PDB file of C-alpha atoms in Angstrom:
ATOM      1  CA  UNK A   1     -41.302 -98.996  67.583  1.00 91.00           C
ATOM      2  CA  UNK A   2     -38.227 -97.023  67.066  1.00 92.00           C
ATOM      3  CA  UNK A   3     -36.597 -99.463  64.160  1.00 95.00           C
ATOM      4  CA  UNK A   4     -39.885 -99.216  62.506  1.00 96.00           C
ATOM      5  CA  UNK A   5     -40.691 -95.422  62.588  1.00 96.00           C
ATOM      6  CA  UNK A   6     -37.221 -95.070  61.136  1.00 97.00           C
ATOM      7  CA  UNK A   7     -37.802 -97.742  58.332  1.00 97.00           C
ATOM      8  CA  UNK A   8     -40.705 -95.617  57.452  1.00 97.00           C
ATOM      9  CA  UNK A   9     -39.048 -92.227  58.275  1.00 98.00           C
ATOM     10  CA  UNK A  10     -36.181 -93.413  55.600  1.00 98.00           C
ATOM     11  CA  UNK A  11     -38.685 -95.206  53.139  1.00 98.00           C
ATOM     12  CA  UNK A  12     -40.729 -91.790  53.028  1.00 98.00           C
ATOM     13  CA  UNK A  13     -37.214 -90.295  51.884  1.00 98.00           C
ATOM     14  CA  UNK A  14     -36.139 -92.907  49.201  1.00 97.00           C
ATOM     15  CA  UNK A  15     -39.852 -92.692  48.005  1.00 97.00           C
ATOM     16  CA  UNK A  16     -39.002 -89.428  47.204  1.00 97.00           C
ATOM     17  CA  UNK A  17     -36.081 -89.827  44.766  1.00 96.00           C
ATOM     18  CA  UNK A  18     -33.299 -89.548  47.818  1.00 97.00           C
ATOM     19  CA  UNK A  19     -30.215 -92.259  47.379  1.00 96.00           C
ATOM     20  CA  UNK A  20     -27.930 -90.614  49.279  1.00 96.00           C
ATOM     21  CA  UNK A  21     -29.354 -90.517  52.970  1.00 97.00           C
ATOM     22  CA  UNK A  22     -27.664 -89.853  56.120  1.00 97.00           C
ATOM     23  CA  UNK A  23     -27.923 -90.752  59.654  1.00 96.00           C
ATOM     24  CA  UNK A  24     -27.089 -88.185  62.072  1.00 96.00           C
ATOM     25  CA  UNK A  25     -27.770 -88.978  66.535  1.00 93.00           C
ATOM     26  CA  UNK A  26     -26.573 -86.934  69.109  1.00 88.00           C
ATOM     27  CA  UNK A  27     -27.046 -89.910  71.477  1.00 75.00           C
ATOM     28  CA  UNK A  28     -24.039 -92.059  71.864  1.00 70.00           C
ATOM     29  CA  UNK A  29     -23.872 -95.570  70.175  1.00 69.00           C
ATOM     30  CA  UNK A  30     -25.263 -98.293  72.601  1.00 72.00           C
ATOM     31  CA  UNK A  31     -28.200 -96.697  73.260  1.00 75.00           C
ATOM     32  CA  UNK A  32     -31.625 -98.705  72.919  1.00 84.00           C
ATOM     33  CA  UNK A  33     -33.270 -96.066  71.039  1.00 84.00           C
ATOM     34  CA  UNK A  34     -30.169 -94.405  69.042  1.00 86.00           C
ATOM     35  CA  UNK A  35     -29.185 -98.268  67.938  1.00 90.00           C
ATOM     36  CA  UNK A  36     -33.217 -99.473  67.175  1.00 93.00           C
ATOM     37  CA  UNK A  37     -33.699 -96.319  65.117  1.00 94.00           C
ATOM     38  CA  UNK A  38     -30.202 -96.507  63.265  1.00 94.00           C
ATOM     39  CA  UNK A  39     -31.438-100.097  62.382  1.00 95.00           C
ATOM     40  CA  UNK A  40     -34.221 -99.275  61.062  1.00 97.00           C
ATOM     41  CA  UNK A  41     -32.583 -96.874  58.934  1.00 97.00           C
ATOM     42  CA  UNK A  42     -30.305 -99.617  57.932  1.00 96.00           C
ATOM     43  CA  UNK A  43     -32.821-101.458  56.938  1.00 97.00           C
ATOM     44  CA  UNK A  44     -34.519 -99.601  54.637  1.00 98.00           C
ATOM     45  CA  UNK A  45     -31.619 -98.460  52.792  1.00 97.00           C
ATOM     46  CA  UNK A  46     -31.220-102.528  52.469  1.00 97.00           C
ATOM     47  CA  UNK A  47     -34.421-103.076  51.355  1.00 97.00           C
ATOM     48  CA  UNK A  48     -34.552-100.722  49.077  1.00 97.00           C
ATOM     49  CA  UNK A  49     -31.016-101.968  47.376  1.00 97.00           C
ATOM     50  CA  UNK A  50     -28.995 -98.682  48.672  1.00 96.00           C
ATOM     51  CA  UNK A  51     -25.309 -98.876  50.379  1.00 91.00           C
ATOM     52  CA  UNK A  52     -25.343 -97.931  54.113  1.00 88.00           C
ATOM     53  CA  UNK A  53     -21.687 -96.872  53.638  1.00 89.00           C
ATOM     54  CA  UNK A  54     -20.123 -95.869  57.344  1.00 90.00           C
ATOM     55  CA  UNK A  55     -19.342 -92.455  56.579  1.00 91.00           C
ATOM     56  CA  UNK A  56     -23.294 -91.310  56.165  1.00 93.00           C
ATOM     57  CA  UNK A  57     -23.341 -91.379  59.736  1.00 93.00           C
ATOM     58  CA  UNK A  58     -22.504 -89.473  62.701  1.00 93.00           C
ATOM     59  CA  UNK A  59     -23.455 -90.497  66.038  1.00 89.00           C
ATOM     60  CA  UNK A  60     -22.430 -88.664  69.437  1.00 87.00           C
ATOM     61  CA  UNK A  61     -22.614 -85.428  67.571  1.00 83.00           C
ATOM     62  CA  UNK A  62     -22.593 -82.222  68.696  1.00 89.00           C
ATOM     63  CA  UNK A  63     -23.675 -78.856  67.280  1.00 89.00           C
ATOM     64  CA  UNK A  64     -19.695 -78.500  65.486  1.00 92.00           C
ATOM     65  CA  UNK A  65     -19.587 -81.897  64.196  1.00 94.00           C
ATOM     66  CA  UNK A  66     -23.160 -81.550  62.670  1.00 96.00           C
ATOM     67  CA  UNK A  67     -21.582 -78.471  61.027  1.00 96.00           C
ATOM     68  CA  UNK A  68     -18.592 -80.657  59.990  1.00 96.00           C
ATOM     69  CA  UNK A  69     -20.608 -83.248  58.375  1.00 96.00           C
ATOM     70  CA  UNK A  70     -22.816 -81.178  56.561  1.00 96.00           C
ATOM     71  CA  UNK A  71     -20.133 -79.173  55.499  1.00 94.00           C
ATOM     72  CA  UNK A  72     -18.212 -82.237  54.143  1.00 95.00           C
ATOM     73  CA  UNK A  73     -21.321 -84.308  52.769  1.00 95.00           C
ATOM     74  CA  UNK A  74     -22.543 -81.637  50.097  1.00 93.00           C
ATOM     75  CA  UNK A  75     -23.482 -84.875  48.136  1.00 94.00           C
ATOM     76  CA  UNK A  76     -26.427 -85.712  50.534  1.00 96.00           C
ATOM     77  CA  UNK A  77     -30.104 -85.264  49.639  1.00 97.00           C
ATOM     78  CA  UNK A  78     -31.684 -86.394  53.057  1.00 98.00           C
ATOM     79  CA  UNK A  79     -31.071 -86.327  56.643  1.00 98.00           C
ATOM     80  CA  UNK A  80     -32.936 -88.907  58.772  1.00 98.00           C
ATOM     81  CA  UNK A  81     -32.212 -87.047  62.458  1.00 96.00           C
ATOM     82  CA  UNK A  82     -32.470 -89.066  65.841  1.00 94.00           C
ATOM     83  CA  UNK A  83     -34.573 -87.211  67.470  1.00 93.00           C
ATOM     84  CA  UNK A  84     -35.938 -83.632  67.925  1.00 93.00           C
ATOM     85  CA  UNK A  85     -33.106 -82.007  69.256  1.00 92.00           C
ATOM     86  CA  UNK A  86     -30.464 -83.434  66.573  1.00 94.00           C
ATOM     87  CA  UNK A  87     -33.184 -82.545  63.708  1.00 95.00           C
ATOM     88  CA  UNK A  88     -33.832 -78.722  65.457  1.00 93.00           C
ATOM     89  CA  UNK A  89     -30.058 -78.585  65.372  1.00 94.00           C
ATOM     90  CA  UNK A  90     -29.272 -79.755  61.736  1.00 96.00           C
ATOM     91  CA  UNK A  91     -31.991 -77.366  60.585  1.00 95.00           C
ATOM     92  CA  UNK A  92     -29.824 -74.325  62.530  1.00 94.00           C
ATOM     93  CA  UNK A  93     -26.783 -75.566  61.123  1.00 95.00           C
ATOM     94  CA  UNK A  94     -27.706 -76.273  57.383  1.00 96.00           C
ATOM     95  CA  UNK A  95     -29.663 -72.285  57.822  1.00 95.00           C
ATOM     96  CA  UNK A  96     -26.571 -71.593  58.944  1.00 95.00           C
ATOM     97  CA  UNK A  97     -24.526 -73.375  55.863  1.00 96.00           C
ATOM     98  CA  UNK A  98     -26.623 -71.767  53.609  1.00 96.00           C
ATOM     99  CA  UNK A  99     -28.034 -74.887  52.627  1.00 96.00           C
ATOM    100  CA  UNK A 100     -32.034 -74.442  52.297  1.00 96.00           C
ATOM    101  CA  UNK A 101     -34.033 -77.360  53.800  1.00 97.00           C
ATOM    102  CA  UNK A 102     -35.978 -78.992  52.234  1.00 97.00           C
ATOM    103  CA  UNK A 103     -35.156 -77.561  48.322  1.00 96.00           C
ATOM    104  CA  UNK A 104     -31.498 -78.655  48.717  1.00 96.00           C
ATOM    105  CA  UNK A 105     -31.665 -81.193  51.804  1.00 97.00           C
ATOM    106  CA  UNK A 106     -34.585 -83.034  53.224  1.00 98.00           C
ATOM    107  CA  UNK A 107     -34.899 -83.652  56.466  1.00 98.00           C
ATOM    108  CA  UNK A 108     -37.081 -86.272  58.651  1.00 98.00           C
ATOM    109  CA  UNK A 109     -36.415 -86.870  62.773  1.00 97.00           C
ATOM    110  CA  UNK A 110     -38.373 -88.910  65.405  1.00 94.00           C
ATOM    111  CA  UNK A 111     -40.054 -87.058  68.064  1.00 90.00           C
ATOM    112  CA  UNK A 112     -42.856 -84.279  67.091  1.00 84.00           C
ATOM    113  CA  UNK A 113     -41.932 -80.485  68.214  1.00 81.00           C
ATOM    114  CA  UNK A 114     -44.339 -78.608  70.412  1.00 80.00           C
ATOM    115  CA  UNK A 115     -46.071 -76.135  67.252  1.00 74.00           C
ATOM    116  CA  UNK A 116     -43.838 -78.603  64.246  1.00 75.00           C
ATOM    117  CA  UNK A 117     -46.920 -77.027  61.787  1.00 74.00           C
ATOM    118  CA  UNK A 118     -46.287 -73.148  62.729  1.00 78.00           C
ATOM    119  CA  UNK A 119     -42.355 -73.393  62.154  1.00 85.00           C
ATOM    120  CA  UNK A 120     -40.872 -71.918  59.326  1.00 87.00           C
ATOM    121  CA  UNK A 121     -40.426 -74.784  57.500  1.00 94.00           C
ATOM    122  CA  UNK A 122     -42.320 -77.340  59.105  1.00 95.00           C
ATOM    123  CA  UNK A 123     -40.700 -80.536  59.673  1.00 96.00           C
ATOM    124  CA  UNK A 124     -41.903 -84.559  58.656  1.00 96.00           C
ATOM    125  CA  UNK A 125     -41.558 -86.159  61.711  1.00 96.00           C
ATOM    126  CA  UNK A 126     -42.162 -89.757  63.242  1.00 96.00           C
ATOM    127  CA  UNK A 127     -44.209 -89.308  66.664  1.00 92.00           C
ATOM    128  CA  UNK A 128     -44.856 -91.822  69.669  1.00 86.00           C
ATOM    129  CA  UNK A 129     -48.342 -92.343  70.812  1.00 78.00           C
ATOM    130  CA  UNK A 130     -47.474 -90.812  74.173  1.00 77.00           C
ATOM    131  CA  UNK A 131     -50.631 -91.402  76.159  1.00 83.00           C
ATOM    132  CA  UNK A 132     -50.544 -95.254  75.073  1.00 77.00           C
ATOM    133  CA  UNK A 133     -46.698 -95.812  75.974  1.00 71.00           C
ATOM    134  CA  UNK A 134     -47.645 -94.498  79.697  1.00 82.00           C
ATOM    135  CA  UNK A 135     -50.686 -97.050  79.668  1.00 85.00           C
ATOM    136  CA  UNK A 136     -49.060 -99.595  78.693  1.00 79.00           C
ATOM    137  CA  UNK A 137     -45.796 -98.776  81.575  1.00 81.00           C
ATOM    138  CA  UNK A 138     -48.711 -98.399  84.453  1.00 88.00           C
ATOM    139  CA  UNK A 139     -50.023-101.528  82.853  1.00 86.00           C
ATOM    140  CA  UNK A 140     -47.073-103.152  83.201  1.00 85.00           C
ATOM    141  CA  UNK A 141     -46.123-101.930  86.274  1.00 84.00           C
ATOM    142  CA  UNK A 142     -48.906-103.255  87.888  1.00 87.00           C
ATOM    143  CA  UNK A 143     -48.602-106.755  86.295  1.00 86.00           C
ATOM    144  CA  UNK A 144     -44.735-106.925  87.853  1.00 86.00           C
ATOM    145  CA  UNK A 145     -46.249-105.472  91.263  1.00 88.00           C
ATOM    146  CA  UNK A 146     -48.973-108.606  91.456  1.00 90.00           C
ATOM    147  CA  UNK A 147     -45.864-111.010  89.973  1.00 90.00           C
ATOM    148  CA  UNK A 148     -42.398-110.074  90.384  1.00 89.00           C
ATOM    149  CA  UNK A 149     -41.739-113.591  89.019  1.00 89.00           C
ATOM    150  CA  UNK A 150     -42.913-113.405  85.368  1.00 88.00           C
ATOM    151  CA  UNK A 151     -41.468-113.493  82.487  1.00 88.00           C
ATOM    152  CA  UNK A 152     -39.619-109.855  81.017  1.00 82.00           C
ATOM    153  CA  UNK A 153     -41.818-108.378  78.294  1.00 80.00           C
ATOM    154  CA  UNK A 154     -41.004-106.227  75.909  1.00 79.00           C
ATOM    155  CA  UNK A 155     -43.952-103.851  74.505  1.00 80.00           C
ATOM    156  CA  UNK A 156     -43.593-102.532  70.597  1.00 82.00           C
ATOM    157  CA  UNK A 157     -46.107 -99.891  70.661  1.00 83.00           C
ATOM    158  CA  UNK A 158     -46.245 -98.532  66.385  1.00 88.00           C
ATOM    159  CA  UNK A 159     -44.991 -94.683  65.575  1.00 91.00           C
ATOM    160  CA  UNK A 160     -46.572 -92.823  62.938  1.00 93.00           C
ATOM    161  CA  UNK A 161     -44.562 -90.638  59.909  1.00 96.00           C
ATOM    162  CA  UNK A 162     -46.439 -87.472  59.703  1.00 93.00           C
ATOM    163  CA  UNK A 163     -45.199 -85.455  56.633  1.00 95.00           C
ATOM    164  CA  UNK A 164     -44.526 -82.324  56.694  1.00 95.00           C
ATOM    165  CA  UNK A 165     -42.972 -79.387  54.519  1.00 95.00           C
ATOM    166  CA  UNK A 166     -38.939 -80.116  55.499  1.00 96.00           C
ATOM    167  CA  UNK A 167     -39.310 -83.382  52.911  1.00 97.00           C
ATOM    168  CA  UNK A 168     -39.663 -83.030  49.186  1.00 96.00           C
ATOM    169  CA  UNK A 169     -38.779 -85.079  45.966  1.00 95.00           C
ATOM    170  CA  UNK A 170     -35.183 -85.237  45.145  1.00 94.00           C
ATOM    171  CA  UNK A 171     -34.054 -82.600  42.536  1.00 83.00           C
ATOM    172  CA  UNK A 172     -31.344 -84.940  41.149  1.00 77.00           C
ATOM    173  CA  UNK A 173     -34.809 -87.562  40.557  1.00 67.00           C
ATOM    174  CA  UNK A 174     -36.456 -85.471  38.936  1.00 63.00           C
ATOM    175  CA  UNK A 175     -33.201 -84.073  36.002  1.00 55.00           C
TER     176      UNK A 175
END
């Protein structure tokens, strides 16, 4: 459930005091997963009576544009990163910045990091249940395989937020 790990991801981070949360995919717009998971973002921030404005996110990013953006957008509190690999990379870059995750920017991403716990700051993350997702796609496959006929399904399987040390409540919250 990509839109709903990032509704959580991004409820997790306006729980916490943060109003000014961006958005920040390496994958390019048009994507399944980069445009489910920027939804749920969305939606959140909607639900929750924030502005989504257009310039909170960056999608098709690469290392330099991440820099850019951070560089530009001193005024966010929270990052909600596509995946992984965008979150690894704005952790580099805001080290980089000098900007100190999570006392001056918290950061949440989808996709759990092989040791997340033994990193120096270890980060909140929303995971996919892995083993069930290939289940369910052998399941599947053998359901097509006896009935190339039926219907297209589409399986939701639900992520989980785990919470980690790169989140924490919003200094501006708590003046």
């Amino acid at each position: 459930d990509h839109s709903g790990g990032a509704y959580e991801a991004t409820t997790h981070l306006i729980r916490m005091g943060h109003r000014r949360i961006a958005y920040i995919a390496t994958g390019k717009s048009g994507t399944t997963s980069v445009e489910e998971r920027m939804n749920g973002y969305e939606k959140a921030l909607f639900d929750n009576g924030l502005p989504s404005p257009h310039s909170h996110r960056l999608t098709g990013a690469a290392a330099a544009g991440i820099e850019a953006f951070l560089d530009t957008h001193r005024e966010t509190t929270a990052i909600f990163a596509e995946n992984s690999g965008t979150g690894y990379e704005v952790m580099r870059t805001a080290a980089r910045l000098g900007i100190a995750i999570p006392e001056q920017l918290s950061l949440a991403f989808f996709d759990d990091v092989e040791y997340g716990d033994m990193w120096s700051v270890p980060p909140t993350v929303v995971i996919q249940q892995d083993k069930l997702i290939g289940q369910e796609a052998a399941r599947l496959l053998l359901s097509v395989m006896a009935n190339p006929m039926q219907e297209r399904r589409k399986i939701v399987l639900p992520a989980e937020l785990i919470v980690r040390e790169s989140t924490r409540a919003c200094a501006e919250a708590q003046e």
